[in-house]
């Protein structure tokens, strides 16, 4: 708040400046120091994630939210909306104190990263999902209780589906293979890191039908530390632009290996006029120019000449034997290679 000087204070200040008791430079320095912004730093909970890394985590989980919206809507056959509400860093103790008891806490093994993470689902969302899968309208319950064995088994299936979406959302950074370890209902039994350890908390606003609640994904710094350098906008956008991860390349190879292409053994080529083609009859002989019986044939894959071959038989079937590979499709190169093979 700006302090307003009275007229007497202004007169005293002007008198002091004119008499030399106060230097104008000291006044200016004091004014600058008073306007200097001071950032409060708590050594008990140091910031371990930069703003850029927090932003990258947010982008990753926006993709996760879209995938989860689609998968849950299809599984529950109901309108489901999931979007990122916030991404914050805090201590693990603060996270545990902020969630209700009982609740649905899924301990996630973050292979190949060391350590675990926690996916917490609000009880209202949990019971809405269970009610929907059991044939109800998806109404939540105001009664707070632990899950039965059957309800816990149902939620395990839902969480496994959600983890599949998480793997796809993280694919640009790491080939994550999240696995469900166990489900707890009491937050005090899910001590995956020390209470003072810093975590990044992704809060997802979730709506199943008319029931609203939160899903929280808690990732300890110790778990995410090996890939912390990859959580930058530069790495993220470059990896998205490349799109050539090992997994993608292997997938492309597998799909290409099953594609059928035409392979044609070509004896030779000849140009004819349309009149000659129309006058052809059964028994006519077409003489190929500059082609001898001993010349190698070209083996074309699609519309590209790739090999030289010799005709023959394999059993009772016609066959060709590949004798040389052609590096380029040029005709001059083909003729030179054919001549070399003929000499041999």
CSV table of C-alpha atoms in Angstrom, one decimal:
chain,number,residue,atom,x,y,z
A,1,UNK,CA,0.0,0.0,0.0
A,2,UNK,CA,1.3,3.5,-0.9
A,3,UNK,CA,1.9,5.8,2.0
A,4,UNK,CA,0.6,9.4,1.5
A,5,UNK,CA,2.6,12.2,3.2
A,6,UNK,CA,1.0,15.1,4.9
A,7,UNK,CA,1.8,18.7,4.0
A,8,UNK,CA,3.9,19.1,7.1
A,9,UNK,CA,6.0,16.0,6.2
A,10,UNK,CA,6.5,17.3,2.7
A,11,UNK,CA,7.7,20.7,4.0
A,12,UNK,CA,10.1,19.0,6.4
A,13,UNK,CA,11.5,16.8,3.6
A,14,UNK,CA,12.0,19.8,1.2
A,15,UNK,CA,13.7,21.8,4.0
A,16,UNK,CA,16.1,18.8,4.7
A,17,UNK,CA,17.0,18.4,1.1
A,18,UNK,CA,17.6,22.2,0.6
A,19,UNK,CA,19.8,22.4,3.7
A,20,UNK,CA,21.8,19.3,2.6
A,21,UNK,CA,20.8,17.1,5.6
A,22,UNK,CA,19.4,14.5,3.1
A,23,UNK,CA,21.1,13.5,-0.2
A,24,UNK,CA,18.7,13.1,-3.2
A,25,UNK,CA,20.7,10.0,-4.2
A,26,UNK,CA,20.0,8.4,-0.9
A,27,UNK,CA,16.3,9.1,-1.4
A,28,UNK,CA,16.4,7.5,-4.9
A,29,UNK,CA,18.3,4.4,-3.6
A,30,UNK,CA,15.9,4.0,-0.8
A,31,UNK,CA,12.9,4.2,-3.2
A,32,UNK,CA,14.5,1.6,-5.5
A,33,UNK,CA,15.2,-0.8,-2.7
A,34,UNK,CA,11.6,-0.4,-1.3
A,35,UNK,CA,10.2,-1.2,-4.8
A,36,UNK,CA,12.4,-4.3,-5.3
A,37,UNK,CA,10.5,-7.5,-5.5
A,38,UNK,CA,11.5,-10.1,-2.9
A,39,UNK,CA,10.8,-13.8,-3.6
A,40,UNK,CA,10.2,-15.9,-0.5
A,41,UNK,CA,12.1,-19.2,-0.5
A,42,UNK,CA,11.3,-22.0,1.9
A,43,UNK,CA,14.4,-24.2,2.5
A,44,UNK,CA,12.1,-26.9,4.0
A,45,UNK,CA,10.4,-27.4,0.6
A,46,UNK,CA,12.7,-26.4,-2.2
A,47,UNK,CA,11.3,-26.2,-5.8
A,48,UNK,CA,12.7,-29.1,-7.7
A,49,UNK,CA,10.7,-28.7,-10.9
A,50,UNK,CA,11.1,-25.7,-13.1
A,51,UNK,CA,8.1,-23.9,-14.7
A,52,UNK,CA,9.0,-25.4,-18.1
A,53,UNK,CA,9.1,-28.9,-16.7
A,54,UNK,CA,5.7,-28.4,-14.9
A,55,UNK,CA,4.3,-27.1,-18.2
A,56,UNK,CA,5.6,-30.2,-20.1
A,57,UNK,CA,4.0,-32.5,-17.5
A,58,UNK,CA,0.8,-30.6,-18.0
A,59,UNK,CA,0.9,-31.1,-21.8
A,60,UNK,CA,1.6,-34.8,-21.3
A,61,UNK,CA,-1.4,-35.3,-19.1
A,62,UNK,CA,-3.7,-33.3,-21.3
A,63,UNK,CA,-3.2,-36.1,-23.8
A,64,UNK,CA,-3.7,-38.6,-21.0
A,65,UNK,CA,-7.0,-36.8,-20.1
A,66,UNK,CA,-8.3,-37.0,-23.7
A,67,UNK,CA,-7.5,-40.7,-24.0
A,68,UNK,CA,-9.1,-41.4,-20.6
A,69,UNK,CA,-12.2,-39.5,-21.6
A,70,UNK,CA,-12.6,-41.7,-24.7
A,71,UNK,CA,-11.8,-45.0,-23.0
A,72,UNK,CA,-14.0,-44.4,-19.9
A,73,UNK,CA,-16.9,-43.2,-22.1
A,74,UNK,CA,-16.8,-46.3,-24.2
A,75,UNK,CA,-16.4,-48.6,-21.2
A,76,UNK,CA,-19.1,-47.1,-19.0
A,77,UNK,CA,-21.3,-46.2,-22.0
A,78,UNK,CA,-21.9,-42.8,-20.4
A,79,UNK,CA,-20.7,-39.3,-20.8
A,80,UNK,CA,-17.3,-38.9,-19.1
A,81,UNK,CA,-15.2,-35.7,-19.1
A,82,UNK,CA,-11.7,-35.6,-17.8
A,83,UNK,CA,-9.3,-32.5,-18.1
A,84,UNK,CA,-6.3,-31.2,-16.3
A,85,UNK,CA,-7.2,-28.8,-13.5
A,86,UNK,CA,-3.7,-28.0,-12.2
A,87,UNK,CA,-0.1,-29.3,-11.9
A,88,UNK,CA,1.6,-28.4,-8.7
A,89,UNK,CA,4.7,-29.4,-6.7
A,90,UNK,CA,4.4,-30.0,-3.0
A,91,UNK,CA,5.6,-32.4,-0.3
A,92,UNK,CA,4.2,-35.9,-0.1
A,93,UNK,CA,2.9,-35.2,3.4
A,94,UNK,CA,0.8,-32.3,2.1
A,95,UNK,CA,-0.6,-34.5,-0.6
A,96,UNK,CA,-1.6,-37.3,1.8
A,97,UNK,CA,-3.3,-34.8,4.1
A,98,UNK,CA,-5.3,-33.3,1.2
A,99,UNK,CA,-7.1,-36.5,0.2
A,100,UNK,CA,-10.1,-38.0,2.0
A,101,UNK,CA,-10.1,-41.2,4.1
A,102,UNK,CA,-11.2,-43.7,2.9
A,103,UNK,CA,-10.5,-43.2,-0.8
A,104,UNK,CA,-9.2,-45.3,-3.7
A,105,UNK,CA,-5.4,-45.2,-3.8
A,106,UNK,CA,-3.7,-47.2,-6.6
A,107,UNK,CA,0.0,-47.7,-6.1
A,108,UNK,CA,1.6,-47.7,-9.6
A,109,UNK,CA,4.9,-49.4,-10.4
A,110,UNK,CA,6.6,-47.0,-12.9
A,111,UNK,CA,8.8,-49.4,-14.9
A,112,UNK,CA,11.5,-48.8,-16.2
A,113,UNK,CA,11.7,-45.9,-13.7
A,114,UNK,CA,12.6,-46.8,-10.1
A,115,UNK,CA,10.0,-46.2,-7.5
A,116,UNK,CA,6.2,-45.9,-7.6
A,117,UNK,CA,3.5,-43.3,-8.1
A,118,UNK,CA,0.0,-43.0,-6.8
A,119,UNK,CA,-3.3,-42.6,-8.7
A,120,UNK,CA,-6.0,-41.4,-6.3
A,121,UNK,CA,-9.7,-41.5,-7.4
A,122,UNK,CA,-12.3,-39.5,-5.5
A,123,UNK,CA,-14.8,-41.8,-3.7
A,124,UNK,CA,-17.7,-40.1,-5.5
A,125,UNK,CA,-16.2,-41.0,-8.9
A,126,UNK,CA,-15.3,-44.5,-7.7
A,127,UNK,CA,-18.8,-45.4,-6.6
A,128,UNK,CA,-20.3,-43.7,-9.7
A,129,UNK,CA,-18.2,-46.0,-11.9
A,130,UNK,CA,-19.1,-49.1,-9.9
A,131,UNK,CA,-22.8,-48.2,-9.9
A,132,UNK,CA,-22.6,-47.8,-13.7
A,133,UNK,CA,-20.8,-51.1,-14.3
A,134,UNK,CA,-23.3,-52.9,-12.1
A,135,UNK,CA,-26.2,-51.7,-14.2
A,136,UNK,CA,-27.2,-48.6,-12.3
A,137,UNK,CA,-27.5,-45.0,-13.5
A,138,UNK,CA,-24.0,-44.0,-12.3
A,139,UNK,CA,-25.2,-42.2,-9.2
A,140,UNK,CA,-22.6,-41.5,-6.5
A,141,UNK,CA,-23.0,-42.3,-2.8
A,142,UNK,CA,-22.6,-40.0,0.2
A,143,UNK,CA,-21.7,-42.9,2.4
A,144,UNK,CA,-18.0,-43.2,3.0
A,145,UNK,CA,-16.8,-46.8,3.4
A,146,UNK,CA,-14.1,-49.1,2.2
A,147,UNK,CA,-14.5,-51.1,-1.0
A,148,UNK,CA,-15.7,-54.6,-1.0
A,149,UNK,CA,-13.6,-57.3,-2.6
A,150,UNK,CA,-15.9,-57.4,-5.7
A,151,UNK,CA,-15.8,-53.6,-6.0
A,152,UNK,CA,-12.0,-53.5,-5.6
A,153,UNK,CA,-11.7,-56.1,-8.4
A,154,UNK,CA,-13.9,-54.0,-10.7
A,155,UNK,CA,-11.8,-50.9,-10.0
A,156,UNK,CA,-8.6,-52.8,-10.7
A,157,UNK,CA,-9.9,-53.4,-14.3
A,158,UNK,CA,-10.7,-49.7,-14.7
A,159,UNK,CA,-7.3,-48.6,-13.4
A,160,UNK,CA,-5.5,-51.0,-15.7
A,161,UNK,CA,-7.4,-49.4,-18.7
A,162,UNK,CA,-6.4,-46.0,-17.4
A,163,UNK,CA,-2.7,-47.0,-17.1
A,164,UNK,CA,-2.7,-48.0,-20.8
A,165,UNK,CA,-3.6,-44.4,-21.6
A,166,UNK,CA,-0.8,-43.2,-19.4
A,167,UNK,CA,1.7,-45.3,-21.3
A,168,UNK,CA,0.6,-43.7,-24.6
A,169,UNK,CA,0.7,-40.2,-23.2
A,170,UNK,CA,4.3,-40.7,-21.9
A,171,UNK,CA,5.5,-42.3,-25.1
A,172,UNK,CA,7.2,-39.2,-26.4
A,173,UNK,CA,9.4,-39.0,-23.3
A,174,UNK,CA,10.0,-42.6,-22.2
A,175,UNK,CA,8.6,-46.1,-23.0
A,176,UNK,CA,6.7,-46.2,-19.7
A,177,UNK,CA,5.2,-49.6,-18.6
A,178,UNK,CA,3.0,-48.7,-15.6
A,179,UNK,CA,1.7,-51.6,-13.6
A,180,UNK,CA,-0.9,-51.7,-10.9
A,181,UNK,CA,0.8,-52.8,-7.7
A,182,UNK,CA,-2.0,-52.7,-5.1
A,183,UNK,CA,-5.1,-50.7,-4.1
A,184,UNK,CA,-5.3,-49.0,-0.7
A,185,UNK,CA,-8.1,-47.1,0.9
A,186,UNK,CA,-6.3,-45.5,3.8
A,187,UNK,CA,-3.7,-42.8,2.7
A,188,UNK,CA,-1.5,-43.5,5.7
A,189,UNK,CA,-0.8,-47.1,4.4
A,190,UNK,CA,0.6,-45.7,1.1
A,191,UNK,CA,3.9,-44.3,2.2
A,192,UNK,CA,5.9,-44.7,-1.0
A,193,UNK,CA,8.4,-41.9,-0.2
A,194,UNK,CA,9.4,-39.9,3.0
A,195,UNK,CA,6.8,-37.3,4.0
A,196,UNK,CA,9.2,-34.4,3.2
A,197,UNK,CA,10.0,-35.6,-0.3
A,198,UNK,CA,8.8,-33.3,-3.1
A,199,UNK,CA,6.2,-34.6,-5.6
A,200,UNK,CA,4.5,-33.3,-8.7
A,201,UNK,CA,0.7,-33.5,-8.4
A,202,UNK,CA,-1.5,-33.6,-11.5
A,203,UNK,CA,-5.1,-32.9,-10.6
A,204,UNK,CA,-7.7,-34.0,-13.1
A,205,UNK,CA,-11.3,-32.8,-12.9
A,206,UNK,CA,-13.5,-35.8,-13.7
A,207,UNK,CA,-17.2,-35.9,-14.4
A,208,UNK,CA,-19.1,-39.2,-14.8
A,209,UNK,CA,-22.7,-38.4,-15.9
A,210,UNK,CA,-23.8,-35.8,-13.3
A,211,UNK,CA,-21.2,-36.8,-10.6
A,212,UNK,CA,-18.1,-34.6,-10.3
A,213,UNK,CA,-14.9,-35.3,-8.5
A,214,UNK,CA,-11.1,-35.4,-8.8
A,215,UNK,CA,-8.4,-37.8,-9.9
A,216,UNK,CA,-5.0,-37.1,-8.6
A,217,UNK,CA,-1.8,-38.5,-10.0
A,218,UNK,CA,1.2,-38.1,-7.6
A,219,UNK,CA,4.7,-38.6,-9.0
A,220,UNK,CA,7.7,-38.4,-6.5
A,221,UNK,CA,10.7,-36.4,-7.6
A,222,UNK,CA,12.9,-39.5,-6.9
A,223,UNK,CA,10.9,-41.5,-9.5
A,224,UNK,CA,10.9,-38.9,-12.2
A,225,UNK,CA,14.5,-37.7,-11.6
A,226,UNK,CA,16.2,-39.9,-14.3
A,227,UNK,CA,14.1,-38.3,-17.1
A,228,UNK,CA,13.9,-34.8,-15.6
A,229,UNK,CA,16.1,-33.4,-18.4
A,230,UNK,CA,13.6,-34.7,-21.0
A,231,UNK,CA,10.8,-32.6,-19.5
A,232,UNK,CA,11.5,-29.6,-21.5
A,233,UNK,CA,9.5,-27.9,-24.3
A,234,UNK,CA,12.5,-28.2,-26.7
A,235,UNK,CA,12.8,-32.0,-26.2
A,236,UNK,CA,9.1,-32.5,-26.2
A,237,UNK,CA,8.4,-30.7,-29.5
A,238,UNK,CA,11.5,-32.2,-31.2
A,239,UNK,CA,10.4,-35.7,-30.3
A,240,UNK,CA,6.9,-35.1,-31.5
A,241,UNK,CA,8.2,-33.7,-34.8
A,242,UNK,CA,10.6,-36.6,-35.2
A,243,UNK,CA,8.1,-39.3,-34.4
A,244,UNK,CA,10.8,-42.0,-34.9
A,245,UNK,CA,11.1,-43.8,-31.7
A,246,UNK,CA,12.4,-47.3,-31.6
A,247,UNK,CA,8.9,-48.6,-30.9
A,248,UNK,CA,7.5,-46.7,-33.9
A,249,UNK,CA,10.2,-48.0,-36.2
A,250,UNK,CA,9.6,-51.6,-35.1
A,251,UNK,CA,5.9,-51.2,-35.7
A,252,UNK,CA,6.5,-49.8,-39.2
A,253,UNK,CA,8.8,-52.7,-40.0
A,254,UNK,CA,6.3,-55.3,-38.9
A,255,UNK,CA,3.5,-53.7,-40.9
A,256,UNK,CA,5.7,-53.2,-44.0
A,257,UNK,CA,6.9,-56.8,-43.9
A,258,UNK,CA,3.3,-58.0,-44.4
A,259,UNK,CA,2.6,-55.9,-47.5
A,260,UNK,CA,2.4,-57.7,-50.8
A,261,UNK,CA,4.2,-56.2,-53.8
A,262,UNK,CA,4.4,-57.4,-57.5
A,263,UNK,CA,7.7,-59.0,-58.5
A,264,UNK,CA,8.1,-59.3,-62.3
A,265,UNK,CA,10.9,-60.9,-64.3
A,266,UNK,CA,11.2,-58.9,-67.5
A,267,UNK,CA,12.8,-60.5,-70.6
A,268,UNK,CA,12.9,-57.2,-72.6
A,269,UNK,CA,11.0,-54.2,-73.9
A,270,UNK,CA,9.8,-53.2,-77.4
A,271,UNK,CA,7.9,-50.2,-78.7
A,272,UNK,CA,5.1,-50.9,-81.2
A,273,UNK,CA,2.6,-48.7,-82.9
A,274,UNK,CA,-1.0,-49.0,-82.0
A,275,UNK,CA,-1.7,-50.3,-85.5
A,276,UNK,CA,0.7,-53.1,-85.0
A,277,UNK,CA,-0.8,-54.0,-81.6
A,278,UNK,CA,-4.3,-54.1,-83.1
A,279,UNK,CA,-3.1,-56.4,-85.9
A,280,UNK,CA,-1.6,-59.0,-83.6
A,281,UNK,CA,-3.0,-62.5,-84.0
A,282,UNK,CA,-2.5,-65.9,-82.3
A,283,UNK,CA,0.8,-67.4,-83.5
A,284,UNK,CA,2.5,-64.1,-84.3
A,285,UNK,CA,6.1,-63.7,-83.2
A,286,UNK,CA,7.4,-60.5,-81.7
A,287,UNK,CA,11.2,-60.1,-82.0
A,288,UNK,CA,12.8,-58.2,-79.1
A,289,UNK,CA,15.5,-55.8,-80.1
A,290,UNK,CA,19.1,-56.1,-78.7
A,291,UNK,CA,18.1,-59.0,-76.5
A,292,UNK,CA,19.9,-62.4,-76.6
A,293,UNK,CA,19.0,-65.7,-75.1
A,294,UNK,CA,22.1,-65.6,-72.9
A,295,UNK,CA,21.3,-62.1,-71.6
A,296,UNK,CA,20.3,-61.6,-67.9
A,297,UNK,CA,16.8,-60.6,-67.2
A,298,UNK,CA,15.7,-57.7,-65.0
A,299,UNK,CA,13.7,-58.5,-61.9
A,300,UNK,CA,11.4,-55.6,-61.0
A,301,UNK,CA,9.9,-55.0,-57.5
A,302,UNK,CA,6.9,-52.8,-58.1
A,303,UNK,CA,8.1,-50.3,-60.7
A,304,UNK,CA,11.8,-50.4,-59.7
A,305,UNK,CA,14.4,-52.6,-61.3
A,306,UNK,CA,16.2,-54.2,-58.3
A,307,UNK,CA,18.0,-57.4,-59.5
A,308,UNK,CA,19.4,-59.3,-62.5
A,309,UNK,CA,18.3,-62.9,-62.8
A,310,UNK,CA,18.5,-66.0,-65.0
A,311,UNK,CA,15.4,-68.0,-66.0
A,312,UNK,CA,15.1,-71.7,-65.2
A,313,UNK,CA,13.0,-74.4,-63.6
A,314,UNK,CA,12.5,-75.4,-60.0
A,315,UNK,CA,10.8,-78.8,-60.0
A,316,UNK,CA,8.0,-78.4,-62.5
A,317,UNK,CA,7.6,-74.6,-62.0
A,318,UNK,CA,9.2,-71.7,-63.8
A,319,UNK,CA,11.7,-69.8,-61.7
A,320,UNK,CA,14.4,-67.2,-61.8
A,321,UNK,CA,17.8,-67.2,-60.0
A,322,UNK,CA,19.0,-63.8,-58.7
A,323,UNK,CA,22.6,-63.2,-59.8
A,324,UNK,CA,23.2,-59.6,-59.0
A,325,UNK,CA,21.7,-56.6,-57.2
A,326,UNK,CA,21.1,-53.3,-59.0
A,327,UNK,CA,21.9,-50.2,-56.9
A,328,UNK,CA,20.1,-47.8,-59.1
A,329,UNK,CA,17.2,-47.8,-61.5
A,330,UNK,CA,19.0,-46.1,-64.4
A,331,UNK,CA,19.0,-47.8,-67.8
A,332,UNK,CA,22.7,-47.2,-68.5
A,333,UNK,CA,23.7,-48.8,-65.2
A,334,UNK,CA,21.4,-51.8,-66.0
A,335,UNK,CA,23.0,-52.3,-69.4
A,336,UNK,CA,26.5,-52.1,-68.0
A,337,UNK,CA,25.7,-54.7,-65.3
A,338,UNK,CA,24.0,-56.9,-67.9
A,339,UNK,CA,27.1,-56.8,-70.1
A,340,UNK,CA,29.3,-57.7,-67.1
A,341,UNK,CA,27.1,-60.7,-66.2
A,342,UNK,CA,27.1,-61.8,-69.9
A,343,UNK,CA,30.9,-61.7,-70.0
A,344,UNK,CA,31.1,-63.8,-66.8
